[in-house]
Coordinates of N, CA and C in Angstrom, one line a residue:
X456 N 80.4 131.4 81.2 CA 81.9 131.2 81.1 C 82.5 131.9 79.9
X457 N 81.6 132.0 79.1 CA 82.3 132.3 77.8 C 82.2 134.2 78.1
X458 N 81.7 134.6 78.9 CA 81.6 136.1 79.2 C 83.1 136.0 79.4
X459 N 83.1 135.3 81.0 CA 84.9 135.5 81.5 C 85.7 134.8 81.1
X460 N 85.6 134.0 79.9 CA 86.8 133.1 79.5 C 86.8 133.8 78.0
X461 N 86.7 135.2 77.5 CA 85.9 135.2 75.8 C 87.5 134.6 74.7
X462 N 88.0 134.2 75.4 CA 89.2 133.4 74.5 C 89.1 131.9 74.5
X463 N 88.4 131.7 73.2 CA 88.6 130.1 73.1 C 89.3 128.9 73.5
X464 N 90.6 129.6 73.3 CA 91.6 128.7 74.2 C 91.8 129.0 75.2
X465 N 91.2 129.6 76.1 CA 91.5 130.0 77.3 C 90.3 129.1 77.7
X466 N 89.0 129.1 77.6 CA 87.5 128.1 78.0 C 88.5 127.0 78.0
X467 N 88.9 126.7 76.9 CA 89.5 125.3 76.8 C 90.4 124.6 77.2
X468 N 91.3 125.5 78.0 CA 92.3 125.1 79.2 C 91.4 125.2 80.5
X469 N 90.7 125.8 80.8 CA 89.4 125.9 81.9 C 88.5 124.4 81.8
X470 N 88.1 124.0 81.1 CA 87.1 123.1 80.6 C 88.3 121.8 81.1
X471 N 89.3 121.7 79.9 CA 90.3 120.3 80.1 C 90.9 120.6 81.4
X472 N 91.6 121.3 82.2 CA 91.4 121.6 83.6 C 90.8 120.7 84.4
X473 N 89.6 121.5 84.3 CA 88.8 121.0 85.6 C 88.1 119.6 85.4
X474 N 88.2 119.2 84.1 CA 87.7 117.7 83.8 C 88.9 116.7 84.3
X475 N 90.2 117.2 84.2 CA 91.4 116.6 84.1 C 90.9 116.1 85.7
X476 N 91.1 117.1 86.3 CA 91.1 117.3 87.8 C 90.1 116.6 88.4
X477 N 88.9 117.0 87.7 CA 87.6 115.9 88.8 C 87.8 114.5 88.2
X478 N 88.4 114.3 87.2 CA 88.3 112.7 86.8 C 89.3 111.6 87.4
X479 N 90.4 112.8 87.6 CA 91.9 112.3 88.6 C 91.2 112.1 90.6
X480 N 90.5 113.2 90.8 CA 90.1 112.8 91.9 C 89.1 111.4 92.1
X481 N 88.2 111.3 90.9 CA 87.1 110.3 90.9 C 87.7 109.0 90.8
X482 N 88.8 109.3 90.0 CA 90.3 108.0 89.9 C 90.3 107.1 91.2
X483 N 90.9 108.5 92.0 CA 91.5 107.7 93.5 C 91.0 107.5 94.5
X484 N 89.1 107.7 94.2 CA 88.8 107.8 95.2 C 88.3 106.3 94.5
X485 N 87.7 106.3 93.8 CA 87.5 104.6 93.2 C 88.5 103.5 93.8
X486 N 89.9 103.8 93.5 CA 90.7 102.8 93.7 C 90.9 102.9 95.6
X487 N 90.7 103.5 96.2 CA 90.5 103.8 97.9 C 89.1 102.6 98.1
X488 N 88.1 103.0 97.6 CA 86.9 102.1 97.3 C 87.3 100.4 97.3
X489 N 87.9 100.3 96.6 CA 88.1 99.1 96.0 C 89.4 98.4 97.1
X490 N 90.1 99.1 97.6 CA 91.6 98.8 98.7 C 90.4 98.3 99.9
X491 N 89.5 99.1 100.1 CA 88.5 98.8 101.4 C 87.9 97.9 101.4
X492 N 87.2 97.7 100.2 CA 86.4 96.1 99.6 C 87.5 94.9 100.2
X493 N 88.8 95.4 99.4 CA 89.3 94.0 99.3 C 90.1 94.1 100.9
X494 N 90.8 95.5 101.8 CA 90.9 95.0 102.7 C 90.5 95.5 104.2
X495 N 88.8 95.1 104.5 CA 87.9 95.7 105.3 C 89.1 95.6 106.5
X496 N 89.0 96.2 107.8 CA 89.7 96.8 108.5 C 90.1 95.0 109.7
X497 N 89.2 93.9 109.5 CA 89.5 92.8 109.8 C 90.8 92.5 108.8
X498 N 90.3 92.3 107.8 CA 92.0 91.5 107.1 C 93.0 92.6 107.2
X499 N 92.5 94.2 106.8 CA 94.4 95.2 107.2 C 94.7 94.6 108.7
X500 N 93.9 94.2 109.2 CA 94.4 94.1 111.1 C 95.4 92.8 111.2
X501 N 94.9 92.1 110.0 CA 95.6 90.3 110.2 C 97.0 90.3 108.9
X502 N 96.8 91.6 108.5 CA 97.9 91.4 107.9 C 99.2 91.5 108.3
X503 N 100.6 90.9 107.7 CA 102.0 91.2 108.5 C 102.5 92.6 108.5
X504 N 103.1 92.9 109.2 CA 103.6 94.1 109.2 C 104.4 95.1 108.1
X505 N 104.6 94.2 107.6 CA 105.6 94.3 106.2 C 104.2 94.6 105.2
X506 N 103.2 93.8 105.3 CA 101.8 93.8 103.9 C 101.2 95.0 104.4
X507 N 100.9 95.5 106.2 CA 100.2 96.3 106.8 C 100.7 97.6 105.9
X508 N 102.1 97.8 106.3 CA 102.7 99.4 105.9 C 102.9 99.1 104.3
X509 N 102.8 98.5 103.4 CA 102.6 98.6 102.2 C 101.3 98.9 101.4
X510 N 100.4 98.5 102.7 CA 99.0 98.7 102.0 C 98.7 100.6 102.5
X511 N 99.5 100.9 104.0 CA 98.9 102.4 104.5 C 100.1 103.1 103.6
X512 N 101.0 102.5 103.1 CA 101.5 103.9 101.8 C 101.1 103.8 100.3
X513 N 99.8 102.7 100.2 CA 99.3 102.9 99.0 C 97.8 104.0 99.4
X514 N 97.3 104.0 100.5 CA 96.2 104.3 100.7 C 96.6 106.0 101.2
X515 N 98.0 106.1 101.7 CA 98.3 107.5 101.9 C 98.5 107.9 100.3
X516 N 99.1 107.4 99.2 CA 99.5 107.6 98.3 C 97.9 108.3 97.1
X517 N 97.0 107.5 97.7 CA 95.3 107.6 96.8 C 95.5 109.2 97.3
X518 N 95.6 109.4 98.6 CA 94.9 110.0 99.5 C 95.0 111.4 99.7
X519 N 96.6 111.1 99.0 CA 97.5 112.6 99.2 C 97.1 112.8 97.2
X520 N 97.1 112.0 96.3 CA 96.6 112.4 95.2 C 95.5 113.3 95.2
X521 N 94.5 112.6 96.0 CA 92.8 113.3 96.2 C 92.9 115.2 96.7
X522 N 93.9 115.3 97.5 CA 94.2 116.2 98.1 C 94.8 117.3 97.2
X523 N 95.9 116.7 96.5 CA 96.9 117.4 96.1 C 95.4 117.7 95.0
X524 N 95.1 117.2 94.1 CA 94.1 117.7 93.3 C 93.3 118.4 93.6
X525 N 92.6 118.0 94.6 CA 91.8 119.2 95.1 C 91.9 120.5 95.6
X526 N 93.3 120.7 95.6 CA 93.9 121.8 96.1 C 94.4 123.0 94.8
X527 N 94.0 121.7 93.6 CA 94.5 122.4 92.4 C 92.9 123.0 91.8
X528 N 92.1 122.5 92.3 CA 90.4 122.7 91.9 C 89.8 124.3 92.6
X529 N 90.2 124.6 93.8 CA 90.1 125.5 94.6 C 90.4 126.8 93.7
X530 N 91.1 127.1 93.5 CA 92.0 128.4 92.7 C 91.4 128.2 91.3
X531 N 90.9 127.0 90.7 CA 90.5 127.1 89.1 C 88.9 127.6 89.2
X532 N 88.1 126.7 90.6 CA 86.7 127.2 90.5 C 86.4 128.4 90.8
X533 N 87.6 129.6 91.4 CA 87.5 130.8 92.1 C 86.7 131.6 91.6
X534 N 86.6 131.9 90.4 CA 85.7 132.8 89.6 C 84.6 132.9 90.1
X535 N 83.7 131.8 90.2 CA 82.6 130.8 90.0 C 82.0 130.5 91.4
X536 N 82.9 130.4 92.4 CA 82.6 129.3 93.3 C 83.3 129.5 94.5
X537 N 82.9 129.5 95.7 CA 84.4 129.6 96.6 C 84.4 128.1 97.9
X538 N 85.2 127.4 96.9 CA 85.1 126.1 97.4 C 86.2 125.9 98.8
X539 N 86.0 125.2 99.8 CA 86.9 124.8 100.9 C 87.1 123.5 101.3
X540 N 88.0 123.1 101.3 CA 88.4 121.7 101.6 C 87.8 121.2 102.9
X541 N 87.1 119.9 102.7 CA 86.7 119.1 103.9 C 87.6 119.3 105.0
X542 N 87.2 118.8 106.4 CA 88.5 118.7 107.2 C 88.5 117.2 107.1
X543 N 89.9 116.5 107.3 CA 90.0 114.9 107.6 C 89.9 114.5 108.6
X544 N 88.4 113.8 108.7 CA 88.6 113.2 109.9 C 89.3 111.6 110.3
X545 N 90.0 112.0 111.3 CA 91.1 111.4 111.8 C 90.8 109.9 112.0
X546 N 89.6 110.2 112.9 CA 89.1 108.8 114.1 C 88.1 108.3 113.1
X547 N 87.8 108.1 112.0 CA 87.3 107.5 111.1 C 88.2 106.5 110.2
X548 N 88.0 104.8 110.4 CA 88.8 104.2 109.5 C 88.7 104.7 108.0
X549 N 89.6 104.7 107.1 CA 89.6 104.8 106.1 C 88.4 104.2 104.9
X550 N 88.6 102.9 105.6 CA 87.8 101.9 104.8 C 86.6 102.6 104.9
X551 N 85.9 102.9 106.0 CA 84.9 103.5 106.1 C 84.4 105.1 105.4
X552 N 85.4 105.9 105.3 CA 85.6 107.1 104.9 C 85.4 106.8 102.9
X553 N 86.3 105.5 103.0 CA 86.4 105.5 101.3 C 84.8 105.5 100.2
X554 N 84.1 105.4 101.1 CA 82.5 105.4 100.5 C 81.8 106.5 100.3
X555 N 81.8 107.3 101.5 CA 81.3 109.0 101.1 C 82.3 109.8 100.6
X556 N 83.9 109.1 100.3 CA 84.4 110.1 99.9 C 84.1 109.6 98.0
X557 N 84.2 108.8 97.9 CA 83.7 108.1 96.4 C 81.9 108.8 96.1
X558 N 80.8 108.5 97.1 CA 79.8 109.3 96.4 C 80.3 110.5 96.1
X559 N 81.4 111.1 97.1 CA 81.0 112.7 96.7 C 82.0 112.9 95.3
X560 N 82.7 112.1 95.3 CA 84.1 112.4 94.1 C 82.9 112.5 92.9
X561 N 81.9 111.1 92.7 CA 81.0 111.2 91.9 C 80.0 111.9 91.4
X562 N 79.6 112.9 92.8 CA 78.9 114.0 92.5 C 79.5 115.5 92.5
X563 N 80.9 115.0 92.4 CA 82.1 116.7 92.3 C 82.1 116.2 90.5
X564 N 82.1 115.1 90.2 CA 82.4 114.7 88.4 C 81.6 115.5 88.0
X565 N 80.0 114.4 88.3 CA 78.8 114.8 87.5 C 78.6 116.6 87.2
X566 N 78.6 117.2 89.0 CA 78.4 118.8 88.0 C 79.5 119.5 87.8
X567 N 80.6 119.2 87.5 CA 81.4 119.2 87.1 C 81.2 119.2 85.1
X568 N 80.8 118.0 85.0 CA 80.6 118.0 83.5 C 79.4 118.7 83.1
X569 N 78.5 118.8 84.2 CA 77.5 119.1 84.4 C 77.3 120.6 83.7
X570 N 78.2 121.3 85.1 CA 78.0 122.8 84.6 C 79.3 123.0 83.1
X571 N 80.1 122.5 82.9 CA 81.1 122.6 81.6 C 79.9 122.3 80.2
X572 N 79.6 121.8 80.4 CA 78.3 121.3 79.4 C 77.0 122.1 79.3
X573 N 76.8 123.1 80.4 CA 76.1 124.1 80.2 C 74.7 123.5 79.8
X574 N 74.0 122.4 80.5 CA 73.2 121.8 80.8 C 72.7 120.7 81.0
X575 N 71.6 119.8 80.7 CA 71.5 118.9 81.5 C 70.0 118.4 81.6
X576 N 69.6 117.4 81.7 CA 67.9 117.0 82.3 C 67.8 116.9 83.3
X577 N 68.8 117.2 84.7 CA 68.4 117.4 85.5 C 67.9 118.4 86.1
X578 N 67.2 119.7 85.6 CA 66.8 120.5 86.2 C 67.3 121.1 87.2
X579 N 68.6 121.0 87.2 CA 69.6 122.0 88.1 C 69.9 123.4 87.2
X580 N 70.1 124.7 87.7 CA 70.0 126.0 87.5 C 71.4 125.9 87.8
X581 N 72.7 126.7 87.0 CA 73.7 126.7 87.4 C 74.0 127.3 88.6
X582 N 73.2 127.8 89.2 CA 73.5 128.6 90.9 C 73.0 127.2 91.6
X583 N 72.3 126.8 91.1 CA 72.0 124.7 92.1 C 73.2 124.5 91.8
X584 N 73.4 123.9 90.8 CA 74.7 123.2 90.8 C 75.9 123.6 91.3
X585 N 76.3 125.2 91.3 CA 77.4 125.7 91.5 C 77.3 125.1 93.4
X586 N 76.0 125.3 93.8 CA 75.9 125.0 95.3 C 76.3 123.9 95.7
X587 N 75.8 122.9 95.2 CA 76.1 121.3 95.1 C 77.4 121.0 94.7
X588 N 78.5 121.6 93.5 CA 79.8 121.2 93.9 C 80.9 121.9 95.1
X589 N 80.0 123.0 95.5 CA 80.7 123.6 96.9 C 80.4 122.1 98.0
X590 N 79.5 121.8 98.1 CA 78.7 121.0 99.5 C 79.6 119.2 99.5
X591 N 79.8 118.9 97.5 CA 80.4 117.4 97.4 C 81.7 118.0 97.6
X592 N 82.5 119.0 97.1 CA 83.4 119.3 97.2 C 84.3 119.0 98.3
X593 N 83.6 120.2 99.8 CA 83.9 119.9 101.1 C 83.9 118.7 101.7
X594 N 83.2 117.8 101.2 CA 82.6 116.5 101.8 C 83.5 115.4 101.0
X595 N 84.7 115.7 100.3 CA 85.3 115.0 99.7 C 86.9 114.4 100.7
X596 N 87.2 115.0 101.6 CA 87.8 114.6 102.3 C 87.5 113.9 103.7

C-alpha cells in the first residue's frame, strides 16, 4: 500500500476509509441480526399493520445502509481488488438472509483490518485475503 499510497496522509484517508466503511456495514448488518431474533417471520406475520410497515422501513433502512456502503467500498478497493456486489435475493425472508449476511459483514471486517494491518496469525498471504474479501464481499447481500 504504501508503494501506491507513498503519501502518509493519503494511506490514512485509505486506511480510516475503509475501516469507516466495513465497521458501518458490520453495524447494520448486526442490528438486521438482532430485528430477526426479536422478530422471526411468525411474530412480523402477527404484527398490526401499522407495527408491520414500521418494522419493513426499519429493515429497508439497515438494508439500503449496507448497500449504500458497499457501493462506497467498490471504488476504494479498486486498486487492489475488483469487488462486485451480491445479487439480492428476493424470495429469501430477510430474517433468514440476516445471518449469512452478518457472517459475511464479519468476515468483510476481519480482512479488512486484516489486510490494513499488514498481517496477522492467520497465515493468510495478502493475495488469500485479498480473495476472501472479494468472495464475503459478494456474499454480503
Amino acid at each position: 500500500m504504501s508503494k501506491d499510497l507513498p503519501d502518509a496522509e493519503a494511506r490514512r484517508a485509505f486506511v480510516s476509509q475503509a475501516l469507516h466503511l466495513s465497521h458501518d456495514i458490520l453495524q447494520h448488518s448486526w442490528a438486521l441480526r438482532r430485528l430477526a431474533e426479536r422478530y422471526p417471520s411468525s411474530v412480523a406475520n402477527a404484527l398490526s399493520t401499522e407495527a408491520r410497515a414500521s418494522l419493513d422501513r426499519l429493515v429497508a433502512a439497515h438494508q439500503e445502509a449496507i448497500a449504500a456502503a458497499s457501493r462506497e467500498v467498490i471504488p476504494l478497493w479498486k486498486p487492489y481488488v475488483q469487488l462486485d456486489a451480491g445479487a439480492v435475493n428476493s424470495r429469501m425472508p430477510w430474517q433468514t438472509a440476516s445471518l449469512t449476511a452478518l457472517q459475511n459483514a464479519q468476515g468483510l471486517d476481519h480482512l479488512t483490518v486484516r489486510l490494513l494491518a499488514a498481517g496477522g496469525s492467520d497465515r493468510l498471504t495478502v493475495s488469500d485475503a485479498l480473495r476472501q474479501l472479494q468472495v464475503n464481499f459478494g456474499r454480503l447481500q
